[in-house]
């Protein structure tokens, strides 16, 4: 039905060794999974992966997850809580039991050592430092494969001495990871609120992976009866959708903050999805509009994020913090709060991706002289950072 | 960007007459709008149309709306309340002021007499009788045009004496109206919860109308700054989407009733939208999948209905009425309620469209031997009417 689906055969180890004495056949080597990141989404994916590797032939059951030494929860090290305490990530994914073969490791380098399959799932502001450390350490197996569940884009704008833009480029994180580490990187994204995935509720996700062999591998790592993985060819589309949807989710939060209803929100989502698809096809011509219209990484993810995600939540609070939109009886500071203040207040240490992406995409489109083709993206930026009246969201759509 | 958009020039009266004395130019004849139906959605659309006809050259400002004599609210005739009382449809669209040029008329025939533009917006169970009465009266102007905002399909199954199906056909309501009345009929649908439209919140709608001239007319009747109308060529797609989305909305309500989260709902919506598009293209080959993926009548309407509509609401109540899913502390009747009981209890006289459509579509697919291609549609029917465990919704999707 939906084009660009990657065809693959179920995963099987490539080579086996046979024990001369007993005749037992076993895989010649084991795939080993590492998780770079331990926020709510990283932990939820780590749980899925560790559950699968414990049960499948060809995988080392131990999955390592990078948890910073200094992550503290209720006075204890998060690493100790995960490895020796409740076996939960009490800070970012509370009340979800993690399998014992998922090991929290304080060192990034030790997390990745010997891994053949590396998931990157850090907030996008933290990726450059992580890649630099990994590259310098020489620990990354040149035959390893990476997958990115990072929500964001890498925008590079060069200016001359007079401040005039000389070049503006945009990269997906899979391409950044490929370039820095010299290993192939695919993308994962879908309608996945971390806590619901952690609780084992039914959902779908999309992996952008053109190689049939790699599709089989990543499918084996993540697919299960309650977490259905669909591989498609479009790496850029999956990665960009995960980034751009957060801009639209901010618009959805503005709608909620203004107290408008489901019709308005659905209209914003429809226009937003079209801008997401158009942006991706404009700047990544090999990508497919089907990724947005047909797959979990597209419309389904946008729906979930725009009704339940943290960008929506902070954007609603942003509008309601303004004196003219504050609910009756609430006291405001007289001018509204900034997104930085709201992130601090509402997110318990998690980072907001949408505002950063809105700014980067705005800067990129402005530098390329293409803002007028993306009125929703432009307005989300101006409402977020330039004090534009949120009512103007609906003009020229 | 989105294909199959109908290109049209803004509406202008075709002919003018010029007063010999004063030289004043005025349209040779006026378009006159009639609304067949006065439920919440009919009243909301009537309000939009009457607001526009009052302000535009070429239209008779008076818009007639059919309200049955026996519609009573708080002991008063609804007709009197609308025409002489609060000027609100207090029963079906409370707290929304209706323009004084919108006149409630108890006779269907008098509503339609002299009309050149007729909107049909009755529950689909009531359409055959209305068409029969109109046809018998001879009141329909043969040059009139119709538009259908009815949510449903017309399924005709013929069986032989032994009860074996000999023929199974499906028709859209625009085609039924065209056939019965001998006038062209287009379709209207979109992300439109009646009360939000009534309140004047921003939203979009789609009109399926291949003729540029008719597109201009219907656009003039309905479009406004807060109700944006986009004409596309695909009549069948717009009409079918409005019917089939209600089946998916029932599934969304089941998800809510089971207490599952946004990921699960988004997955159901994604699969549901694919089944909607596939069904339409299977049985109406001239239709376009873009109607579903790109337009308000497709994905946006599905989102709105699946989060806010009455089908979702009753489906959630249906699950929660079952002893095994009842929230802690509530008393059930020990076996759950039927949809008929819930319609009675929750809808204040409005009709539920989704369960009827689910049944008709199931009967049609079964008669055609095509059920296995539509697992979600099939399961919604079986959960609704055959006691299937709602947890099985996620199997084979």
PDB file of N, CA and C in Angstrom, chain A residues 1-2 191-194 196-197 201-204 226 228 230 259-271 273-274 277-278 281 289-290 293-296 299-304 307 394 396-397, chain B residues 1-2 191-194 196-197 201-204 228 230 259-271 273-274 277-278 281 289-290 293-296 299-304 307 394 396-397:
ATOM      1  N   UNK A   1       0.827  -1.213   0.000  1.00  0.00           N
ATOM      2  CA  UNK A   1       0.000   0.000   0.000  1.00  0.00           C
ATOM      3  C   UNK A   1       0.861   1.263   0.000  1.00  0.00           C
ATOM      4  N   UNK A   2       1.731   1.388   1.024  1.00  0.00           N
ATOM      5  CA  UNK A   2       2.531   2.608   1.103  1.00  0.00           C
ATOM      6  C   UNK A   2       3.894   2.392   0.447  1.00  0.00           C
ATOM      7  N   UNK A 191       4.989   7.627  16.417  1.00  0.00           N
ATOM      8  CA  UNK A 191       4.033   8.135  17.396  1.00  0.00           C
ATOM      9  C   UNK A 191       4.307   7.476  18.730  1.00  0.00           C
ATOM     10  N   UNK A 192       5.250   8.036  19.468  1.00  0.00           N
ATOM     11  CA  UNK A 192       5.748   7.351  20.645  1.00  0.00           C
ATOM     12  C   UNK A 192       5.974   8.314  21.793  1.00  0.00           C
ATOM     13  N   UNK A 193       4.996   8.428  22.669  1.00  0.00           N
ATOM     14  CA  UNK A 193       5.221   9.134  23.930  1.00  0.00           C
ATOM     15  C   UNK A 193       5.938   8.136  24.839  1.00  0.00           C
ATOM     16  N   UNK A 194       7.091   8.574  25.378  1.00  0.00           N
ATOM     17  CA  UNK A 194       7.981   7.640  26.067  1.00  0.00           C
ATOM     18  C   UNK A 194       7.274   6.838  27.164  1.00  0.00           C
ATOM     19  N   UNK A 196       4.194   5.995  27.587  1.00  0.00           N
ATOM     20  CA  UNK A 196       3.250   4.988  27.089  1.00  0.00           C
ATOM     21  C   UNK A 196       3.995   3.786  26.496  1.00  0.00           C
ATOM     22  N   UNK A 197       5.124   4.056  25.836  1.00  0.00           N
ATOM     23  CA  UNK A 197       5.946   2.952  25.338  1.00  0.00           C
ATOM     24  C   UNK A 197       6.500   2.176  26.522  1.00  0.00           C
ATOM     25  N   UNK A 201       2.139   0.017  26.130  1.00  0.00           N
ATOM     26  CA  UNK A 201       0.922   0.204  25.342  1.00  0.00           C
ATOM     27  C   UNK A 201       1.223   0.030  23.857  1.00  0.00           C
ATOM     28  N   UNK A 202       0.234  -0.430  23.100  1.00  0.00           N
ATOM     29  CA  UNK A 202       0.437  -0.684  21.670  1.00  0.00           C
ATOM     30  C   UNK A 202       0.823   0.588  20.931  1.00  0.00           C
ATOM     31  N   UNK A 203       1.880   0.526  20.140  1.00  0.00           N
ATOM     32  CA  UNK A 203       2.182   1.643  19.247  1.00  0.00           C
ATOM     33  C   UNK A 203       3.019   1.175  18.070  1.00  0.00           C
ATOM     34  N   UNK A 204       3.234   2.095  17.164  1.00  0.00           N
ATOM     35  CA  UNK A 204       4.012   1.816  15.963  1.00  0.00           C
ATOM     36  C   UNK A 204       5.185   2.777  15.909  1.00  0.00           C
ATOM     37  N   UNK A 226       3.808  -5.237  20.888  1.00  0.00           N
ATOM     38  CA  UNK A 226       3.242  -3.962  21.310  1.00  0.00           C
ATOM     39  C   UNK A 226       4.030  -2.761  20.790  1.00  0.00           C
ATOM     40  N   UNK A 228       5.374  -1.973  17.143  1.00  0.00           N
ATOM     41  CA  UNK A 228       5.489  -2.462  15.772  1.00  0.00           C
ATOM     42  C   UNK A 228       6.394  -1.564  14.952  1.00  0.00           C
ATOM     43  N   UNK A 230       8.113  -0.469  11.421  1.00  0.00           N
ATOM     44  CA  UNK A 230       7.990  -0.526   9.959  1.00  0.00           C
ATOM     45  C   UNK A 230       9.194   0.153   9.316  1.00  0.00           C
ATOM     46  N   UNK A 259      -7.350  28.589  24.150  1.00  0.00           N
ATOM     47  CA  UNK A 259      -8.653  28.026  24.469  1.00  0.00           C
ATOM     48  C   UNK A 259      -9.484  27.697  23.240  1.00  0.00           C
ATOM     49  N   UNK A 260      -8.831  27.496  22.088  1.00  0.00           N
ATOM     50  CA  UNK A 260      -9.572  27.142  20.879  1.00  0.00           C
ATOM     51  C   UNK A 260      -9.737  25.623  20.791  1.00  0.00           C
ATOM     52  N   UNK A 261     -10.654  25.194  19.930  1.00  0.00           N
ATOM     53  CA  UNK A 261     -11.056  23.791  19.956  1.00  0.00           C
ATOM     54  C   UNK A 261     -10.374  22.901  18.938  1.00  0.00           C
ATOM     55  N   UNK A 262     -10.930  21.710  18.800  1.00  0.00           N
ATOM     56  CA  UNK A 262     -10.352  20.654  17.981  1.00  0.00           C
ATOM     57  C   UNK A 262     -10.311  20.963  16.500  1.00  0.00           C
ATOM     58  N   UNK A 263     -11.271  21.750  16.010  1.00  0.00           N
ATOM     59  CA  UNK A 263     -11.270  22.116  14.591  1.00  0.00           C
ATOM     60  C   UNK A 263     -10.027  22.909  14.249  1.00  0.00           C
ATOM     61  N   UNK A 264      -9.750  23.887  15.102  1.00  0.00           N
ATOM     62  CA  UNK A 264      -8.623  24.780  14.863  1.00  0.00           C
ATOM     63  C   UNK A 264      -7.324  23.994  14.930  1.00  0.00           C
ATOM     64  N   UNK A 265      -7.243  23.114  15.917  1.00  0.00           N
ATOM     65  CA  UNK A 265      -6.018  22.331  16.078  1.00  0.00           C
ATOM     66  C   UNK A 265      -5.805  21.418  14.879  1.00  0.00           C
ATOM     67  N   UNK A 266      -6.884  20.805  14.405  1.00  0.00           N
ATOM     68  CA  UNK A 266      -6.752  19.908  13.247  1.00  0.00           C
ATOM     69  C   UNK A 266      -6.314  20.687  12.018  1.00  0.00           C
ATOM     70  N   UNK A 267      -6.805  21.912  11.862  1.00  0.00           N
ATOM     71  CA  UNK A 267      -6.396  22.734  10.719  1.00  0.00           C
ATOM     72  C   UNK A 267      -4.906  23.053  10.810  1.00  0.00           C
ATOM     73  N   UNK A 268      -4.454  23.390  12.007  1.00  0.00           N
ATOM     74  CA  UNK A 268      -3.030  23.696  12.206  1.00  0.00           C
ATOM     75  C   UNK A 268      -2.183  22.447  11.921  1.00  0.00           C
ATOM     76  N   UNK A 269      -2.646  21.285  12.357  1.00  0.00           N
ATOM     77  CA  UNK A 269      -1.897  20.049  12.113  1.00  0.00           C
ATOM     78  C   UNK A 269      -1.831  19.741  10.617  1.00  0.00           C
ATOM     79  N   UNK A 270      -2.936  19.964   9.913  1.00  0.00           N
ATOM     80  CA  UNK A 270      -2.957  19.688   8.471  1.00  0.00           C
ATOM     81  C   UNK A 270      -1.966  20.601   7.743  1.00  0.00           C
ATOM     82  N   UNK A 271      -2.041  21.894   8.028  1.00  0.00           N
ATOM     83  CA  UNK A 271      -1.129  22.828   7.379  1.00  0.00           C
ATOM     84  C   UNK A 271       0.312  22.524   7.795  1.00  0.00           C
ATOM     85  N   UNK A 273       1.632  19.645   8.689  1.00  0.00           N
ATOM     86  CA  UNK A 273       2.136  18.431   8.035  1.00  0.00           C
ATOM     87  C   UNK A 273       2.542  18.740   6.594  1.00  0.00           C
ATOM     88  N   UNK A 274       1.772  19.596   5.930  1.00  0.00           N
ATOM     89  CA  UNK A 274       2.134  19.977   4.559  1.00  0.00           C
ATOM     90  C   UNK A 274       3.454  20.757   4.541  1.00  0.00           C
ATOM     91  N   UNK A 277       6.334  18.266   5.085  1.00  0.00           N
ATOM     92  CA  UNK A 277       6.634  17.461   3.901  1.00  0.00           C
ATOM     93  C   UNK A 277       7.300  18.317   2.826  1.00  0.00           C
ATOM     94  N   UNK A 278       6.806  19.550   2.678  1.00  0.00           N
ATOM     95  CA  UNK A 278       7.340  20.422   1.634  1.00  0.00           C
ATOM     96  C   UNK A 278       8.786  20.811   1.961  1.00  0.00           C
ATOM     97  N   UNK A 281      11.071  17.856   1.281  1.00  0.00           N
ATOM     98  CA  UNK A 281      11.299  17.600  -0.142  1.00  0.00           C
ATOM     99  C   UNK A 281      12.052  18.747  -0.825  1.00  0.00           C
ATOM    100  N   UNK A 289       7.149  12.145   0.199  1.00  0.00           N
ATOM    101  CA  UNK A 289       6.024  12.744   0.920  1.00  0.00           C
ATOM    102  C   UNK A 289       5.182  11.672   1.617  1.00  0.00           C
ATOM    103  N   UNK A 290       5.326  10.408   1.188  1.00  0.00           N
ATOM    104  CA  UNK A 290       4.587   9.320   1.841  1.00  0.00           C
ATOM    105  C   UNK A 290       5.018   9.124   3.292  1.00  0.00           C
ATOM    106  N   UNK A 293       2.607  11.398   4.993  1.00  0.00           N
ATOM    107  CA  UNK A 293       1.173  11.131   4.882  1.00  0.00           C
ATOM    108  C   UNK A 293       0.788   9.722   5.310  1.00  0.00           C
ATOM    109  N   UNK A 294       1.721   8.757   5.248  1.00  0.00           N
ATOM    110  CA  UNK A 294       1.335   7.364   5.447  1.00  0.00           C
ATOM    111  C   UNK A 294       1.970   6.682   6.661  1.00  0.00           C
ATOM    112  N   UNK A 295       3.034   7.226   7.199  1.00  0.00           N
ATOM    113  CA  UNK A 295       3.779   6.434   8.186  1.00  0.00           C
ATOM    114  C   UNK A 295       3.683   6.999   9.601  1.00  0.00           C
ATOM    115  N   UNK A 296       4.019   6.134  10.547  1.00  0.00           N
ATOM    116  CA  UNK A 296       3.928   6.542  11.945  1.00  0.00           C
ATOM    117  C   UNK A 296       4.825   7.744  12.219  1.00  0.00           C
ATOM    118  N   UNK A 299       2.321  11.561  10.069  1.00  0.00           N
ATOM    119  CA  UNK A 299       1.085  12.091  10.648  1.00  0.00           C
ATOM    120  C   UNK A 299       0.792  11.546  12.041  1.00  0.00           C
ATOM    121  N   UNK A 300       1.096  10.281  12.278  1.00  0.00           N
ATOM    122  CA  UNK A 300       0.758   9.706  13.589  1.00  0.00           C
ATOM    123  C   UNK A 300       1.603  10.347  14.692  1.00  0.00           C
ATOM    124  N   UNK A 301       2.908  10.513  14.412  1.00  0.00           N
ATOM    125  CA  UNK A 301       3.769  11.151  15.395  1.00  0.00           C
ATOM    126  C   UNK A 301       3.313  12.588  15.657  1.00  0.00           C
ATOM    127  N   UNK A 302       2.955  13.272  14.592  1.00  0.00           N
ATOM    128  CA  UNK A 302       2.497  14.660  14.743  1.00  0.00           C
ATOM    129  C   UNK A 302       1.256  14.736  15.637  1.00  0.00           C
ATOM    130  N   UNK A 303       0.318  13.813  15.442  1.00  0.00           N
ATOM    131  CA  UNK A 303      -0.897  13.792  16.265  1.00  0.00           C
ATOM    132  C   UNK A 303      -0.539  13.592  17.734  1.00  0.00           C
ATOM    133  N   UNK A 304       0.258  12.540  17.989  1.00  0.00           N
ATOM    134  CA  UNK A 304       0.610  12.219  19.372  1.00  0.00           C
ATOM    135  C   UNK A 304       1.301  13.394  20.046  1.00  0.00           C
ATOM    136  N   UNK A 307      -0.952  16.407  20.803  1.00  0.00           N
ATOM    137  CA  UNK A 307      -1.954  16.258  21.852  1.00  0.00           C
ATOM    138  C   UNK A 307      -1.301  15.947  23.194  1.00  0.00           C
ATOM    139  N   UNK A 394      -3.236  32.338  12.427  1.00  0.00           N
ATOM    140  CA  UNK A 394      -4.165  31.849  11.390  1.00  0.00           C
ATOM    141  C   UNK A 394      -4.159  32.699  10.121  1.00  0.00           C
ATOM    142  N   UNK A 396      -2.976  34.079   6.619  1.00  0.00           N
ATOM    143  CA  UNK A 396      -2.252  33.589   5.420  1.00  0.00           C
ATOM    144  C   UNK A 396      -2.006  32.094   5.405  1.00  0.00           C
ATOM    145  N   UNK A 397      -2.745  31.320   6.180  1.00  0.00           N
ATOM    146  CA  UNK A 397      -2.480  29.872   6.122  1.00  0.00           C
ATOM    147  C   UNK A 397      -3.231  29.304   4.929  1.00  0.00           C
TER     148      UNK A 397
ATOM    149  N   UNK B   1       0.558  22.571  -4.488  1.00  0.00           N
ATOM    150  CA  UNK B   1       1.098  21.530  -3.577  1.00  0.00           C
ATOM    151  C   UNK B   1       0.231  20.278  -3.606  1.00  0.00           C
ATOM    152  N   UNK B   2      -1.054  20.411  -3.235  1.00  0.00           N
ATOM    153  CA  UNK B   2      -1.903  19.214  -3.213  1.00  0.00           C
ATOM    154  C   UNK B   2      -2.678  19.098  -4.528  1.00  0.00           C
ATOM    155  N   UNK B 191     -12.700  19.098   9.044  1.00  0.00           N
ATOM    156  CA  UNK B 191     -12.459  19.019  10.484  1.00  0.00           C
ATOM    157  C   UNK B 191     -13.336  20.036  11.181  1.00  0.00           C
ATOM    158  N   UNK B 192     -14.584  19.655  11.435  1.00  0.00           N
ATOM    159  CA  UNK B 192     -15.584  20.624  11.868  1.00  0.00           C
ATOM    160  C   UNK B 192     -16.478  20.049  12.951  1.00  0.00           C
ATOM    161  N   UNK B 193     -16.144  20.321  14.190  1.00  0.00           N
ATOM    162  CA  UNK B 193     -17.076  20.024  15.275  1.00  0.00           C
ATOM    163  C   UNK B 193     -18.091  21.177  15.281  1.00  0.00           C
ATOM    164  N   UNK B 194     -19.377  20.810  15.230  1.00  0.00           N
ATOM    165  CA  UNK B 194     -20.415  21.818  14.996  1.00  0.00           C
ATOM    166  C   UNK B 194     -20.340  22.985  15.985  1.00  0.00           C
ATOM    167  N   UNK B 196     -17.906  24.218  17.690  1.00  0.00           N
ATOM    168  CA  UNK B 196     -16.759  25.107  17.487  1.00  0.00           C
ATOM    169  C   UNK B 196     -16.967  25.987  16.257  1.00  0.00           C
ATOM    170  N   UNK B 197     -17.580  25.405  15.202  1.00  0.00           N
ATOM    171  CA  UNK B 197     -17.907  26.208  14.019  1.00  0.00           C
ATOM    172  C   UNK B 197     -18.935  27.268  14.408  1.00  0.00           C
ATOM    173  N   UNK B 201     -14.866  29.606  15.766  1.00  0.00           N
ATOM    174  CA  UNK B 201     -13.430  29.319  15.868  1.00  0.00           C
ATOM    175  C   UNK B 201     -12.875  28.994  14.485  1.00  0.00           C
ATOM    176  N   UNK B 202     -11.599  29.291  14.282  1.00  0.00           N
ATOM    177  CA  UNK B 202     -10.972  29.066  12.977  1.00  0.00           C
ATOM    178  C   UNK B 202     -11.002  27.590  12.598  1.00  0.00           C
ATOM    179  N   UNK B 203     -11.456  27.291  11.384  1.00  0.00           N
ATOM    180  CA  UNK B 203     -11.332  25.928  10.879  1.00  0.00           C
ATOM    181  C   UNK B 203     -11.373  25.906   9.364  1.00  0.00           C
ATOM    182  N   UNK B 204     -11.126  24.726   8.828  1.00  0.00           N
ATOM    183  CA  UNK B 204     -11.103  24.536   7.378  1.00  0.00           C
ATOM    184  C   UNK B 204     -12.138  23.492   7.011  1.00  0.00           C
ATOM    185  N   UNK B 228     -12.554  28.353   6.382  1.00  0.00           N
ATOM    186  CA  UNK B 228     -11.864  28.375   5.104  1.00  0.00           C
ATOM    187  C   UNK B 228     -12.257  27.179   4.262  1.00  0.00           C
ATOM    188  N   UNK B 230     -11.902  24.873   0.901  1.00  0.00           N
ATOM    189  CA  UNK B 230     -10.998  24.480  -0.187  1.00  0.00           C
ATOM    190  C   UNK B 230     -11.714  23.515  -1.121  1.00  0.00           C
ATOM    191  N   UNK B 259      -8.489   2.962  28.362  1.00  0.00           N
ATOM    192  CA  UNK B 259      -7.511   3.732  29.136  1.00  0.00           C
ATOM    193  C   UNK B 259      -6.133   3.739  28.523  1.00  0.00           C
ATOM    194  N   UNK B 260      -6.039   3.484  27.201  1.00  0.00           N
ATOM    195  CA  UNK B 260      -4.731   3.499  26.547  1.00  0.00           C
ATOM    196  C   UNK B 260      -4.399   4.908  26.085  1.00  0.00           C
ATOM    197  N   UNK B 261      -3.124   5.147  25.772  1.00  0.00           N
ATOM    198  CA  UNK B 261      -2.665   6.519  25.557  1.00  0.00           C
ATOM    199  C   UNK B 261      -2.606   6.961  24.110  1.00  0.00           C
ATOM    200  N   UNK B 262      -1.961   8.103  23.925  1.00  0.00           N
ATOM    201  CA  UNK B 262      -1.907   8.782  22.639  1.00  0.00           C
ATOM    202  C   UNK B 262      -1.180   8.011  21.550  1.00  0.00           C
ATOM    203  N   UNK B 263      -0.193   7.208  21.929  1.00  0.00           N
ATOM    204  CA  UNK B 263       0.536   6.416  20.929  1.00  0.00           C
ATOM    205  C   UNK B 263      -0.407   5.442  20.251  1.00  0.00           C
ATOM    206  N   UNK B 264      -1.193   4.764  21.079  1.00  0.00           N
ATOM    207  CA  UNK B 264      -2.091   3.739  20.578  1.00  0.00           C
ATOM    208  C   UNK B 264      -3.150   4.383  19.682  1.00  0.00           C
ATOM    209  N   UNK B 265      -3.663   5.502  20.120  1.00  0.00           N
ATOM    210  CA  UNK B 265      -4.685   6.180  19.345  1.00  0.00           C
ATOM    211  C   UNK B 265      -4.127   6.645  18.007  1.00  0.00           C
ATOM    212  N   UNK B 266      -2.922   7.190  18.022  1.00  0.00           N
ATOM    213  CA  UNK B 266      -2.317   7.656  16.767  1.00  0.00           C
ATOM    214  C   UNK B 266      -2.099   6.481  15.813  1.00  0.00           C
ATOM    215  N   UNK B 267      -1.716   5.327  16.343  1.00  0.00           N
ATOM    216  CA  UNK B 267      -1.519   4.151  15.489  1.00  0.00           C
ATOM    217  C   UNK B 267      -2.850   3.728  14.858  1.00  0.00           C
ATOM    218  N   UNK B 268      -3.899   3.748  15.660  1.00  0.00           N
ATOM    219  CA  UNK B 268      -5.235   3.398  15.153  1.00  0.00           C
ATOM    220  C   UNK B 268      -5.681   4.399  14.079  1.00  0.00           C
ATOM    221  N   UNK B 269      -5.406   5.669  14.304  1.00  0.00           N
ATOM    222  CA  UNK B 269      -5.776   6.693  13.319  1.00  0.00           C
ATOM    223  C   UNK B 269      -5.001   6.503  12.017  1.00  0.00           C
ATOM    224  N   UNK B 270      -3.728   6.169  12.143  1.00  0.00           N
ATOM    225  CA  UNK B 270      -2.905   5.982  10.938  1.00  0.00           C
ATOM    226  C   UNK B 270      -3.434   4.804  10.124  1.00  0.00           C
ATOM    227  N   UNK B 271      -3.627   3.676  10.788  1.00  0.00           N
ATOM    228  CA  UNK B 271      -4.128   2.490  10.084  1.00  0.00           C
ATOM    229  C   UNK B 271      -5.534   2.770   9.537  1.00  0.00           C
ATOM    230  N   UNK B 273      -6.850   5.651   8.626  1.00  0.00           N
ATOM    231  CA  UNK B 273      -6.807   6.545   7.457  1.00  0.00           C
ATOM    232  C   UNK B 273      -6.401   5.758   6.210  1.00  0.00           C
ATOM    233  N   UNK B 274      -5.481   4.814   6.376  1.00  0.00           N
ATOM    234  CA  UNK B 274      -5.076   3.984   5.230  1.00  0.00           C
ATOM    235  C   UNK B 274      -6.243   3.124   4.755  1.00  0.00           C
ATOM    236  N   UNK B 277      -8.719   5.360   2.849  1.00  0.00           N
ATOM    237  CA  UNK B 277      -8.261   5.717   1.497  1.00  0.00           C
ATOM    238  C   UNK B 277      -8.316   4.500   0.571  1.00  0.00           C
ATOM    239  N   UNK B 278      -7.937   3.349   1.108  1.00  0.00           N
ATOM    240  CA  UNK B 278      -7.911   2.136   0.293  1.00  0.00           C
ATOM    241  C   UNK B 278      -9.330   1.731  -0.110  1.00  0.00           C
ATOM    242  N   UNK B 281     -10.603   4.081  -2.806  1.00  0.00           N
ATOM    243  CA  UNK B 281      -9.994   3.852  -4.123  1.00  0.00           C
ATOM    244  C   UNK B 281     -10.373   2.487  -4.700  1.00  0.00           C
ATOM    245  N   UNK B 289      -6.208   9.514  -3.364  1.00  0.00           N
ATOM    246  CA  UNK B 289      -5.707   9.274  -2.007  1.00  0.00           C
ATOM    247  C   UNK B 289      -5.284  10.595  -1.352  1.00  0.00           C
ATOM    248  N   UNK B 290      -5.043  11.625  -2.161  1.00  0.00           N
ATOM    249  CA  UNK B 290      -4.675  12.928  -1.599  1.00  0.00           C
ATOM    250  C   UNK B 290      -5.798  13.536  -0.756  1.00  0.00           C
ATOM    251  N   UNK B 293      -4.903  12.167   2.591  1.00  0.00           N
ATOM    252  CA  UNK B 293      -3.613  12.530   3.186  1.00  0.00           C
ATOM    253  C   UNK B 293      -3.401  14.037   3.282  1.00  0.00           C
ATOM    254  N   UNK B 294      -4.058  14.831   2.418  1.00  0.00           N
ATOM    255  CA  UNK B 294      -3.706  16.248   2.338  1.00  0.00           C
ATOM    256  C   UNK B 294      -4.823  17.217   2.733  1.00  0.00           C
ATOM    257  N   UNK B 295      -6.060  16.764   2.764  1.00  0.00           N
ATOM    258  CA  UNK B 295      -7.139  17.749   2.886  1.00  0.00           C
ATOM    259  C   UNK B 295      -7.869  17.672   4.226  1.00  0.00           C
ATOM    260  N   UNK B 296      -8.583  18.750   4.507  1.00  0.00           N
ATOM    261  CA  UNK B 296      -9.295  18.816   5.777  1.00  0.00           C
ATOM    262  C   UNK B 296     -10.312  17.682   5.899  1.00  0.00           C
ATOM    263  N   UNK B 299      -7.408  13.645   6.763  1.00  0.00           N
ATOM    264  CA  UNK B 299      -6.733  13.446   8.049  1.00  0.00           C
ATOM    265  C   UNK B 299      -7.186  14.431   9.125  1.00  0.00           C
ATOM    266  N   UNK B 300      -7.451  15.671   8.752  1.00  0.00           N
ATOM    267  CA  UNK B 300      -7.824  16.658   9.771  1.00  0.00           C
ATOM    268  C   UNK B 300      -9.186  16.324  10.377  1.00  0.00           C
ATOM    269  N   UNK B 301     -10.136  15.953   9.527  1.00  0.00           N
ATOM    270  CA  UNK B 301     -11.457  15.571  10.031  1.00  0.00           C
ATOM    271  C   UNK B 301     -11.346  14.344  10.935  1.00  0.00           C
ATOM    272  N   UNK B 302     -10.526  13.394  10.505  1.00  0.00           N
ATOM    273  CA  UNK B 302     -10.348  12.177  11.313  1.00  0.00           C
ATOM    274  C   UNK B 302      -9.803  12.517  12.704  1.00  0.00           C
ATOM    275  N   UNK B 303      -8.829  13.409  12.756  1.00  0.00           N
ATOM    276  CA  UNK B 303      -8.247  13.801  14.045  1.00  0.00           C
ATOM    277  C   UNK B 303      -9.320  14.429  14.934  1.00  0.00           C
ATOM    278  N   UNK B 304     -10.024  15.414  14.385  1.00  0.00           N
ATOM    279  CA  UNK B 304     -11.031  16.124  15.175  1.00  0.00           C
ATOM    280  C   UNK B 304     -12.090  15.164  15.704  1.00  0.00           C
ATOM    281  N   UNK B 307     -10.896  12.780  18.461  1.00  0.00           N
ATOM    282  CA  UNK B 307     -10.609  13.354  19.766  1.00  0.00           C
ATOM    283  C   UNK B 307     -11.854  14.009  20.368  1.00  0.00           C
ATOM    284  N   UNK B 394      -5.988  -4.674  18.178  1.00  0.00           N
ATOM    285  CA  UNK B 394      -4.612  -4.458  17.713  1.00  0.00           C
ATOM    286  C   UNK B 394      -4.013  -5.655  16.972  1.00  0.00           C
ATOM    287  N   UNK B 396      -3.267  -8.172  14.044  1.00  0.00           N
ATOM    288  CA  UNK B 396      -3.172  -8.152  12.553  1.00  0.00           C
ATOM    289  C   UNK B 396      -3.246  -6.769  11.950  1.00  0.00           C
ATOM    290  N   UNK B 397      -2.966  -5.726  12.694  1.00  0.00           N
ATOM    291  CA  UNK B 397      -3.021  -4.395  12.045  1.00  0.00           C
ATOM    292  C   UNK B 397      -1.699  -4.151  11.315  1.00  0.00           C
TER     293      UNK B 397
END
